[in-house]
């Protein structure tokens, strides 16, 4: 039995030397000193020993137990310290390391300019309305006094979903939608995306943006139209800006006009940007046609109004000196970062 004990001690010493982690150490303790451990197993057999052998073996067994416990404890300390050092090494934070930069998003230039436009009109008491981009032929054309076969349809060719449903070619259909649900006074702007079947180049895109305006009340005149749009131009492009109105034709306004602003680059002297005319066209406008008021359920004998429509992309390009509309849609970060 004594030899057995010595054997266990030797075996245990060897096993212990190989242990390199706390889990194995805990298993080792169970294996040798646990209730069913190797040492305990041997001591169970002590009953068979003679009276004088028993204390000797007992003493030896206790020595081995004490020895192993001590060794286990030593090993535990070493392993714990190693584990701690490892963690300290792994979790070290170099506070001198440069931070990782988080990029902040920015507003798209179209939205920056749209926000300015909204601010200007909200300041004059307008409200903001919206309408669908997928629109009935009725609202986009018919109700705006553009019947089938009208030549104005050629300049606003678009994408048809069915014969009667299309992608709107302008924001004007929302004029009718608002008139149908709201009695005068009406004073709204309608920002939105519009579509035309145009080939892409520096000045054309099949998708672009407009801001429509509509004012209807008693006694609204062309003077109101000119006053509001002149204020808008000065707020948008600076107080030195001059405006001029040229006669034009739209089926849904009568009379109709286009408004020019004095060139935002040369101030009116003439340069490449304004094709040496000193003026830049920024919107179409006019007095709402009586037929259009009727289509919207408004009595043209009682009420009158004006409407206008401006190209947001064009105004954005003017504001920032951008010479190619495609830049607004490509979403190249190098371009967008500049605003
Ligand atoms: N809807 C016209 C266009 O797209 C612009 C416009 C709007 C003209 C309102 C007059 C009145 O060209």
mmCIF file of N, CA, C and O in Angstrom, residues 98-187:
data_model
loop_
_atom_site.group_PDB
_atom_site.id
_atom_site.type_symbol
_atom_site.label_atom_id
_atom_site.label_comp_id
_atom_site.label_asym_id
_atom_site.label_seq_id
_atom_site.Cartn_x
_atom_site.Cartn_y
_atom_site.Cartn_z
ATOM 1 N N UNK A 98 -4.744 57.389 -32.623
ATOM 2 C CA UNK A 98 -5.704 58.342 -33.184
ATOM 3 C C UNK A 98 -7.101 57.710 -33.258
ATOM 4 O O UNK A 98 -7.224 56.523 -33.500
ATOM 5 N N UNK A 99 -8.140 58.488 -33.045
ATOM 6 C CA UNK A 99 -9.503 57.965 -33.044
ATOM 7 C C UNK A 99 -9.950 57.573 -34.427
ATOM 8 O O UNK A 99 -9.389 58.019 -35.418
ATOM 9 N N UNK A 100 -10.971 56.698 -34.469
ATOM 10 C CA UNK A 100 -11.533 56.339 -35.756
ATOM 11 C C UNK A 100 -12.624 57.355 -36.058
ATOM 12 O O UNK A 100 -13.538 57.554 -35.268
ATOM 13 N N UNK A 101 -12.536 58.007 -37.207
ATOM 14 C CA UNK A 101 -13.462 59.094 -37.485
ATOM 15 C C UNK A 101 -14.825 58.589 -37.953
ATOM 16 O O UNK A 101 -14.914 57.725 -38.796
ATOM 17 N N UNK A 102 -15.866 59.146 -37.378
ATOM 18 C CA UNK A 102 -17.213 58.816 -37.836
ATOM 19 C C UNK A 102 -17.692 59.920 -38.755
ATOM 20 O O UNK A 102 -17.725 61.073 -38.363
ATOM 21 N N UNK A 103 -18.033 59.554 -39.981
ATOM 22 C CA UNK A 103 -18.481 60.581 -40.910
ATOM 23 C C UNK A 103 -19.928 60.958 -40.634
ATOM 24 O O UNK A 103 -20.768 60.099 -40.416
ATOM 25 N N UNK A 104 -20.178 62.224 -40.646
ATOM 26 C CA UNK A 104 -21.516 62.716 -40.419
ATOM 27 C C UNK A 104 -22.169 62.935 -41.758
ATOM 28 O O UNK A 104 -21.550 63.503 -42.654
ATOM 29 N N UNK A 105 -23.399 62.516 -41.912
ATOM 30 C CA UNK A 105 -24.102 62.759 -43.164
ATOM 31 C C UNK A 105 -24.357 64.238 -43.354
ATOM 32 O O UNK A 105 -24.237 65.037 -42.424
ATOM 33 N N UNK A 106 -24.659 64.611 -44.584
ATOM 34 C CA UNK A 106 -24.967 66.001 -44.885
ATOM 35 C C UNK A 106 -26.241 66.046 -45.700
ATOM 36 O O UNK A 106 -26.625 65.061 -46.313
ATOM 37 N N UNK A 107 -26.833 67.212 -45.760
ATOM 38 C CA UNK A 107 -27.978 67.368 -46.641
ATOM 39 C C UNK A 107 -27.492 67.456 -48.079
ATOM 40 O O UNK A 107 -26.456 68.050 -48.357
ATOM 41 N N UNK A 108 -28.255 66.847 -48.975
ATOM 42 C CA UNK A 108 -27.988 66.971 -50.399
ATOM 43 C C UNK A 108 -28.236 68.429 -50.797
ATOM 44 O O UNK A 108 -29.144 69.071 -50.255
ATOM 45 N N UNK A 109 -27.423 68.969 -51.744
ATOM 46 C CA UNK A 109 -27.620 70.373 -52.125
ATOM 47 C C UNK A 109 -29.067 70.694 -52.528
ATOM 48 O O UNK A 109 -29.550 71.794 -52.252
ATOM 49 N N UNK A 110 -29.750 69.717 -53.158
ATOM 50 C CA UNK A 110 -31.149 69.957 -53.523
ATOM 51 C C UNK A 110 -32.003 70.212 -52.276
ATOM 52 O O UNK A 110 -32.902 71.051 -52.276
ATOM 53 N N UNK A 111 -31.696 69.471 -51.221
ATOM 54 C CA UNK A 111 -32.473 69.655 -49.988
ATOM 55 C C UNK A 111 -32.102 70.949 -49.275
ATOM 56 O O UNK A 111 -32.948 71.569 -48.633
ATOM 57 N N UNK A 112 -30.823 71.326 -49.369
ATOM 58 C CA UNK A 112 -30.415 72.599 -48.763
ATOM 59 C C UNK A 112 -31.196 73.737 -49.411
ATOM 60 O O UNK A 112 -31.792 74.577 -48.737
ATOM 61 N N UNK A 113 -31.231 73.728 -50.750
ATOM 62 C CA UNK A 113 -31.914 74.812 -51.465
ATOM 63 C C UNK A 113 -33.430 74.710 -51.274
ATOM 64 O O UNK A 113 -34.105 75.723 -51.079
ATOM 65 N N UNK A 114 -33.960 73.471 -51.273
ATOM 66 C CA UNK A 114 -35.403 73.314 -51.042
ATOM 67 C C UNK A 114 -35.780 73.879 -49.668
ATOM 68 O O UNK A 114 -36.798 74.556 -49.524
ATOM 69 N N UNK A 115 -34.949 73.618 -48.672
ATOM 70 C CA UNK A 115 -35.235 74.162 -47.334
ATOM 71 C C UNK A 115 -35.264 75.689 -47.352
ATOM 72 O O UNK A 115 -36.098 76.305 -46.689
ATOM 73 N N UNK A 116 -34.353 76.278 -48.113
ATOM 74 C CA UNK A 116 -34.351 77.751 -48.217
ATOM 75 C C UNK A 116 -35.638 78.247 -48.870
ATOM 76 O O UNK A 116 -36.245 79.225 -48.417
ATOM 77 N N UNK A 117 -36.014 77.555 -49.959
ATOM 78 C CA UNK A 117 -37.242 77.951 -50.664
ATOM 79 C C UNK A 117 -38.453 77.842 -49.738
ATOM 80 O O UNK A 117 -39.287 78.751 -49.651
ATOM 81 N N UNK A 118 -38.513 76.715 -49.011
ATOM 82 C CA UNK A 118 -39.626 76.529 -48.067
ATOM 83 C C UNK A 118 -39.656 77.655 -47.040
ATOM 84 O O UNK A 118 -40.719 78.219 -46.757
ATOM 85 N N UNK A 119 -38.487 77.974 -46.485
ATOM 86 C CA UNK A 119 -38.414 79.043 -45.474
ATOM 87 C C UNK A 119 -38.957 80.357 -46.015
ATOM 88 O O UNK A 119 -39.693 81.067 -45.328
ATOM 89 N N UNK A 120 -38.567 80.680 -47.250
ATOM 90 C CA UNK A 120 -38.990 81.954 -47.841
ATOM 91 C C UNK A 120 -40.518 81.995 -47.971
ATOM 92 O O UNK A 120 -41.164 82.961 -47.580
ATOM 93 N N UNK A 121 -41.088 80.907 -48.501
ATOM 94 C CA UNK A 121 -42.541 80.922 -48.711
ATOM 95 C C UNK A 121 -43.320 80.752 -47.408
ATOM 96 O O UNK A 121 -44.382 81.351 -47.234
ATOM 97 N N UNK A 122 -42.795 79.935 -46.483
ATOM 98 C CA UNK A 122 -43.470 79.827 -45.181
ATOM 99 C C UNK A 122 -43.507 81.196 -44.526
ATOM 100 O O UNK A 122 -44.492 81.581 -43.896
ATOM 101 N N UNK A 123 -42.418 81.973 -44.731
ATOM 102 C CA UNK A 123 -42.352 83.323 -44.181
ATOM 103 C C UNK A 123 -43.406 84.250 -44.766
ATOM 104 O O UNK A 123 -43.772 85.257 -44.157
ATOM 105 N N UNK A 124 -43.894 83.916 -45.979
ATOM 106 C CA UNK A 124 -44.945 84.735 -46.592
ATOM 107 C C UNK A 124 -46.325 84.108 -46.364
ATOM 108 O O UNK A 124 -47.299 84.480 -47.018
ATOM 109 N N UNK A 125 -46.423 83.143 -45.472
ATOM 110 C CA UNK A 125 -47.725 82.581 -45.099
ATOM 111 C C UNK A 125 -48.185 81.406 -45.942
ATOM 112 O O UNK A 125 -49.349 81.008 -45.881
ATOM 113 N N UNK A 126 -47.290 80.845 -46.747
ATOM 114 C CA UNK A 126 -47.662 79.671 -47.555
ATOM 115 C C UNK A 126 -47.625 78.414 -46.695
ATOM 116 O O UNK A 126 -46.940 78.361 -45.677
ATOM 117 N N UNK A 127 -48.370 77.405 -47.158
ATOM 118 C CA UNK A 127 -48.281 76.079 -46.541
ATOM 119 C C UNK A 127 -47.678 75.116 -47.565
ATOM 120 O O UNK A 127 -47.661 75.413 -48.759
ATOM 121 N N UNK A 128 -47.219 73.953 -47.081
ATOM 122 C CA UNK A 128 -46.592 72.992 -47.985
ATOM 123 C C UNK A 128 -47.560 71.846 -48.255
ATOM 124 O O UNK A 128 -48.114 71.259 -47.330
ATOM 125 N N UNK A 129 -47.783 71.554 -49.546
ATOM 126 C CA UNK A 129 -48.655 70.439 -49.924
ATOM 127 C C UNK A 129 -47.848 69.463 -50.769
ATOM 128 O O UNK A 129 -46.784 69.811 -51.290
ATOM 129 N N UNK A 130 -48.351 68.241 -50.870
ATOM 130 C CA UNK A 130 -47.668 67.245 -51.687
ATOM 131 C C UNK A 130 -48.684 66.466 -52.505
ATOM 132 O O UNK A 130 -49.858 66.386 -52.138
ATOM 133 N N UNK A 131 -48.205 65.914 -53.604
ATOM 134 C CA UNK A 131 -49.072 65.074 -54.434
ATOM 135 C C UNK A 131 -48.277 63.886 -54.932
ATOM 136 O O UNK A 131 -47.056 63.858 -54.817
ATOM 137 N N UNK A 132 -48.992 62.889 -55.508
ATOM 138 C CA UNK A 132 -48.325 61.650 -55.932
ATOM 139 C C UNK A 132 -47.482 61.832 -57.199
ATOM 140 O O UNK A 132 -47.815 62.649 -58.057
ATOM 141 N N UNK A 133 -46.400 61.051 -57.270
ATOM 142 C CA UNK A 133 -45.557 61.073 -58.469
ATOM 143 C C UNK A 133 -46.166 60.216 -59.571
ATOM 144 O O UNK A 133 -45.975 60.487 -60.752
ATOM 145 N N UNK A 134 -46.860 59.159 -59.172
ATOM 146 C CA UNK A 134 -47.624 58.361 -60.144
ATOM 147 C C UNK A 134 -49.010 58.974 -60.183
ATOM 148 O O UNK A 134 -49.719 58.990 -59.181
ATOM 149 N N UNK A 135 -49.379 59.514 -61.335
ATOM 150 C CA UNK A 135 -50.531 60.416 -61.389
ATOM 151 C C UNK A 135 -51.502 59.999 -62.492
ATOM 152 O O UNK A 135 -51.123 59.336 -63.457
ATOM 153 N N UNK A 136 -52.752 60.397 -62.321
ATOM 154 C CA UNK A 136 -53.730 60.190 -63.383
ATOM 155 C C UNK A 136 -53.453 61.164 -64.525
ATOM 156 O O UNK A 136 -53.075 62.309 -64.295
ATOM 157 N N UNK A 137 -53.668 60.687 -65.740
ATOM 158 C CA UNK A 137 -53.630 61.562 -66.910
ATOM 159 C C UNK A 137 -54.537 62.776 -66.667
ATOM 160 O O UNK A 137 -54.189 63.913 -66.979
ATOM 161 N N UNK A 138 -55.681 62.515 -66.026
ATOM 162 C CA UNK A 138 -56.647 63.596 -65.779
ATOM 163 C C UNK A 138 -56.005 64.778 -65.036
ATOM 164 O O UNK A 138 -56.135 65.923 -65.453
ATOM 165 N N UNK A 139 -55.311 64.505 -63.930
ATOM 166 C CA UNK A 139 -54.743 65.601 -63.146
ATOM 167 C C UNK A 139 -53.529 66.223 -63.827
ATOM 168 O O UNK A 139 -53.297 67.424 -63.747
ATOM 169 N N UNK A 140 -52.734 65.371 -64.482
ATOM 170 C CA UNK A 140 -51.495 65.879 -65.080
ATOM 171 C C UNK A 140 -51.771 66.728 -66.324
ATOM 172 O O UNK A 140 -51.061 67.684 -66.596
ATOM 173 N N UNK A 141 -52.848 66.367 -67.074
ATOM 174 C CA UNK A 141 -53.127 67.048 -68.340
ATOM 175 C C UNK A 141 -54.548 67.601 -68.441
ATOM 176 O O UNK A 141 -54.733 68.810 -68.504
ATOM 177 N N UNK A 142 -55.517 66.695 -68.443
ATOM 178 C CA UNK A 142 -56.898 67.103 -68.757
ATOM 179 C C UNK A 142 -57.396 68.272 -67.915
ATOM 180 O O UNK A 142 -57.836 69.284 -68.445
ATOM 181 N N UNK A 143 -57.275 68.103 -66.588
ATOM 182 C CA UNK A 143 -57.823 69.123 -65.687
ATOM 183 C C UNK A 143 -57.048 70.431 -65.798
ATOM 184 O O UNK A 143 -57.525 71.489 -65.390
ATOM 185 N N UNK A 144 -55.823 70.343 -66.350
ATOM 186 C CA UNK A 144 -55.005 71.550 -66.515
ATOM 187 C C UNK A 144 -55.188 72.134 -67.920
ATOM 188 O O UNK A 144 -54.333 72.881 -68.404
ATOM 189 N N UNK A 145 -56.297 71.757 -68.536
ATOM 190 C CA UNK A 145 -56.611 72.337 -69.836
ATOM 191 C C UNK A 145 -55.630 71.909 -70.924
ATOM 192 O O UNK A 145 -55.326 72.669 -71.829
ATOM 193 N N UNK A 146 -55.112 70.688 -70.776
ATOM 194 C CA UNK A 146 -54.265 70.118 -71.830
ATOM 195 C C UNK A 146 -54.961 68.845 -72.318
ATOM 196 O O UNK A 146 -54.689 67.754 -71.829
ATOM 197 N N UNK A 147 -55.917 68.975 -73.266
ATOM 198 C CA UNK A 147 -56.637 67.778 -73.716
ATOM 199 C C UNK A 147 -55.721 66.850 -74.517
ATOM 200 O O UNK A 147 -54.625 67.232 -74.908
ATOM 201 N N UNK A 148 -56.218 65.629 -74.736
ATOM 202 C CA UNK A 148 -55.475 64.688 -75.587
ATOM 203 C C UNK A 148 -55.225 65.375 -76.933
ATOM 204 O O UNK A 148 -56.030 66.181 -77.383
ATOM 205 N N UNK A 149 -54.099 65.095 -77.527
ATOM 206 C CA UNK A 149 -53.715 65.670 -78.823
ATOM 207 C C UNK A 149 -53.280 67.139 -78.763
ATOM 208 O O UNK A 149 -52.934 67.723 -79.769
ATOM 209 N N UNK A 150 -53.299 67.730 -77.554
ATOM 210 C CA UNK A 150 -52.810 69.107 -77.437
ATOM 211 C C UNK A 150 -51.287 69.099 -77.622
ATOM 212 O O UNK A 150 -50.594 68.228 -77.074
ATOM 213 N N UNK A 151 -50.749 70.049 -78.413
ATOM 214 C CA UNK A 151 -49.303 70.031 -78.673
ATOM 215 C C UNK A 151 -48.444 70.158 -77.409
ATOM 216 O O UNK A 151 -47.295 69.704 -77.395
ATOM 217 N N UNK A 152 -48.997 70.706 -76.332
ATOM 218 C CA UNK A 152 -48.212 70.814 -75.096
ATOM 219 C C UNK A 152 -47.812 69.443 -74.563
ATOM 220 O O UNK A 152 -46.843 69.302 -73.816
ATOM 221 N N UNK A 153 -48.566 68.411 -74.965
ATOM 222 C CA UNK A 153 -48.216 67.064 -74.495
ATOM 223 C C UNK A 153 -46.891 66.581 -75.094
ATOM 224 O O UNK A 153 -46.209 65.756 -74.504
ATOM 225 N N UNK A 154 -46.573 67.081 -76.275
ATOM 226 C CA UNK A 154 -45.316 66.660 -76.918
ATOM 227 C C UNK A 154 -44.104 67.086 -76.120
ATOM 228 O O UNK A 154 -43.119 66.348 -75.998
ATOM 229 N N UNK A 155 -44.147 68.291 -75.576
ATOM 230 C CA UNK A 155 -42.995 68.795 -74.824
ATOM 231 C C UNK A 155 -42.929 68.165 -73.438
ATOM 232 O O UNK A 155 -41.949 68.333 -72.727
ATOM 233 N N UNK A 156 -44.004 67.489 -73.051
ATOM 234 C CA UNK A 156 -43.987 66.833 -71.739
ATOM 235 C C UNK A 156 -44.279 65.344 -71.916
ATOM 236 O O UNK A 156 -45.158 64.790 -71.267
ATOM 237 N N UNK A 157 -43.514 64.704 -72.781
ATOM 238 C CA UNK A 157 -43.673 63.262 -72.962
ATOM 239 C C UNK A 157 -43.154 62.583 -71.699
ATOM 240 O O UNK A 157 -42.206 63.035 -71.083
ATOM 241 N N UNK A 158 -43.831 61.507 -71.306
ATOM 242 C CA UNK A 158 -43.437 60.894 -70.038
ATOM 243 C C UNK A 158 -43.543 59.386 -70.094
ATOM 244 O O UNK A 158 -43.661 58.797 -71.173
ATOM 245 N N UNK A 159 -43.495 58.740 -68.955
ATOM 246 C CA UNK A 159 -43.538 57.296 -68.836
ATOM 247 C C UNK A 159 -44.943 56.899 -68.419
ATOM 248 O O UNK A 159 -45.423 57.306 -67.369
ATOM 249 N N UNK A 160 -45.598 56.116 -69.258
ATOM 250 C CA UNK A 160 -46.976 55.713 -68.979
ATOM 251 C C UNK A 160 -47.013 54.362 -68.302
ATOM 252 O O UNK A 160 -46.360 53.410 -68.735
ATOM 253 N N UNK A 161 -47.801 54.268 -67.256
ATOM 254 C CA UNK A 161 -47.987 52.998 -66.554
ATOM 255 C C UNK A 161 -49.162 52.275 -67.200
ATOM 256 O O UNK A 161 -49.096 51.086 -67.488
ATOM 257 N N UNK A 162 -50.251 52.988 -67.424
ATOM 258 C CA UNK A 162 -51.330 52.525 -68.293
ATOM 259 C C UNK A 162 -51.666 53.718 -69.177
ATOM 260 O O UNK A 162 -51.013 54.750 -69.096
ATOM 261 N N UNK A 163 -52.731 53.591 -69.946
ATOM 262 C CA UNK A 163 -53.092 54.709 -70.810
ATOM 263 C C UNK A 163 -53.488 55.939 -69.998
ATOM 264 O O UNK A 163 -53.316 57.068 -70.432
ATOM 265 N N UNK A 164 -54.014 55.682 -68.797
ATOM 266 C CA UNK A 164 -54.500 56.790 -67.972
ATOM 267 C C UNK A 164 -53.660 57.117 -66.748
ATOM 268 O O UNK A 164 -53.980 58.002 -65.978
ATOM 269 N N UNK A 165 -52.604 56.331 -66.553
ATOM 270 C CA UNK A 165 -51.753 56.561 -65.382
ATOM 271 C C UNK A 165 -50.318 56.759 -65.857
ATOM 272 O O UNK A 165 -49.811 55.994 -66.671
ATOM 273 N N UNK A 166 -49.670 57.798 -65.326
ATOM 274 C CA UNK A 166 -48.337 58.152 -65.832
ATOM 275 C C UNK A 166 -47.480 58.706 -64.698
ATOM 276 O O UNK A 166 -47.969 58.924 -63.582
ATOM 277 N N UNK A 167 -46.196 58.873 -64.972
ATOM 278 C CA UNK A 167 -45.346 59.591 -64.028
ATOM 279 C C UNK A 167 -45.536 61.068 -64.317
ATOM 280 O O UNK A 167 -45.393 61.509 -65.456
ATOM 281 N N UNK A 168 -45.866 61.853 -63.314
ATOM 282 C CA UNK A 168 -46.242 63.249 -63.548
ATOM 283 C C UNK A 168 -45.085 64.016 -64.201
ATOM 284 O O UNK A 168 -43.913 63.785 -63.895
ATOM 285 N N UNK A 169 -45.441 64.907 -65.106
ATOM 286 C CA UNK A 169 -44.412 65.662 -65.835
ATOM 287 C C UNK A 169 -44.127 67.003 -65.172
ATOM 288 O O UNK A 169 -43.195 67.696 -65.544
ATOM 289 N N UNK A 170 -44.977 67.373 -64.214
ATOM 290 C CA UNK A 170 -44.783 68.625 -63.472
ATOM 291 C C UNK A 170 -45.549 68.516 -62.152
ATOM 292 O O UNK A 170 -46.257 67.528 -61.926
ATOM 293 N N UNK A 171 -45.356 69.500 -61.281
ATOM 294 C CA UNK A 171 -46.056 69.447 -59.993
ATOM 295 C C UNK A 171 -47.437 70.100 -60.077
ATOM 296 O O UNK A 171 -48.189 70.087 -59.104
ATOM 297 N N UNK A 172 -47.791 70.630 -61.259
ATOM 298 C CA UNK A 172 -49.076 71.318 -61.404
ATOM 299 C C UNK A 172 -50.317 70.465 -61.097
ATOM 300 O O UNK A 172 -51.319 71.012 -60.626
ATOM 301 N N UNK A 173 -50.314 69.124 -61.358
ATOM 302 C CA UNK A 173 -51.520 68.361 -61.007
ATOM 303 C C UNK A 173 -51.929 68.534 -59.544
ATOM 304 O O UNK A 173 -53.119 68.434 -59.221
ATOM 305 N N UNK A 174 -50.985 68.804 -58.687
ATOM 306 C CA UNK A 174 -51.330 68.973 -57.262
ATOM 307 C C UNK A 174 -52.182 70.235 -57.042
ATOM 308 O O UNK A 174 -52.944 70.306 -56.071
ATOM 309 N N UNK A 175 -52.085 71.208 -57.986
ATOM 310 C CA UNK A 175 -52.988 72.366 -57.916
ATOM 311 C C UNK A 175 -54.432 71.897 -57.833
ATOM 312 O O UNK A 175 -55.199 72.317 -56.965
ATOM 313 N N UNK A 176 -54.821 71.015 -58.777
ATOM 314 C CA UNK A 176 -56.205 70.533 -58.847
ATOM 315 C C UNK A 176 -56.566 69.730 -57.598
ATOM 316 O O UNK A 176 -57.622 69.909 -57.004
ATOM 317 N N UNK A 177 -55.635 68.840 -57.195
ATOM 318 C CA UNK A 177 -55.902 68.003 -56.016
ATOM 319 C C UNK A 177 -56.163 68.853 -54.778
ATOM 320 O O UNK A 177 -57.042 68.538 -53.970
ATOM 321 N N UNK A 178 -55.398 69.944 -54.634
ATOM 322 C CA UNK A 178 -55.597 70.798 -53.457
ATOM 323 C C UNK A 178 -56.907 71.578 -53.568
ATOM 324 O O UNK A 178 -57.677 71.673 -52.609
ATOM 325 N N UNK A 179 -57.191 72.121 -54.792
ATOM 326 C CA UNK A 179 -58.460 72.845 -54.981
ATOM 327 C C UNK A 179 -59.648 71.956 -54.657
ATOM 328 O O UNK A 179 -60.635 72.404 -54.075
ATOM 329 N N UNK A 180 -59.562 70.664 -55.048
ATOM 330 C CA UNK A 180 -60.678 69.747 -54.814
ATOM 331 C C UNK A 180 -60.967 69.565 -53.324
ATOM 332 O O UNK A 180 -62.101 69.324 -52.944
ATOM 333 N N UNK A 181 -59.924 69.660 -52.498
ATOM 334 C CA UNK A 181 -60.170 69.357 -51.079
ATOM 335 C C UNK A 181 -60.139 70.582 -50.180
ATOM 336 O O UNK A 181 -60.425 70.484 -48.995
ATOM 337 N N UNK A 182 -59.797 71.739 -50.741
ATOM 338 C CA UNK A 182 -59.678 72.915 -49.875
ATOM 339 C C UNK A 182 -60.331 74.121 -50.543
ATOM 340 O O UNK A 182 -60.070 74.406 -51.707
ATOM 341 N N UNK A 183 -61.150 74.830 -49.782
ATOM 342 C CA UNK A 183 -61.785 76.051 -50.309
ATOM 343 C C UNK A 183 -60.817 77.222 -50.143
ATOM 344 O O UNK A 183 -59.988 77.213 -49.233
ATOM 345 N N UNK A 184 -60.890 78.248 -51.020
ATOM 346 C CA UNK A 184 -60.022 79.413 -50.852
ATOM 347 C C UNK A 184 -60.287 80.098 -49.505
ATOM 348 O O UNK A 184 -61.408 79.992 -48.999
ATOM 349 N N UNK A 185 -59.345 80.822 -48.925
ATOM 350 C CA UNK A 185 -58.034 81.087 -49.500
ATOM 351 C C UNK A 185 -57.092 79.878 -49.514
ATOM 352 O O UNK A 185 -57.019 79.149 -48.546
ATOM 353 N N UNK A 186 -56.380 79.734 -50.642
ATOM 354 C CA UNK A 186 -55.361 78.687 -50.786
ATOM 355 C C UNK A 186 -54.030 79.389 -51.019
ATOM 356 O O UNK A 186 -53.947 80.346 -51.800
ATOM 357 N N UNK A 187 -53.036 78.939 -50.318
ATOM 358 C CA UNK A 187 -51.702 79.566 -50.447
ATOM 359 C C UNK A 187 -50.678 78.477 -50.167
ATOM 360 O O UNK A 187 -50.290 78.253 -49.019
#
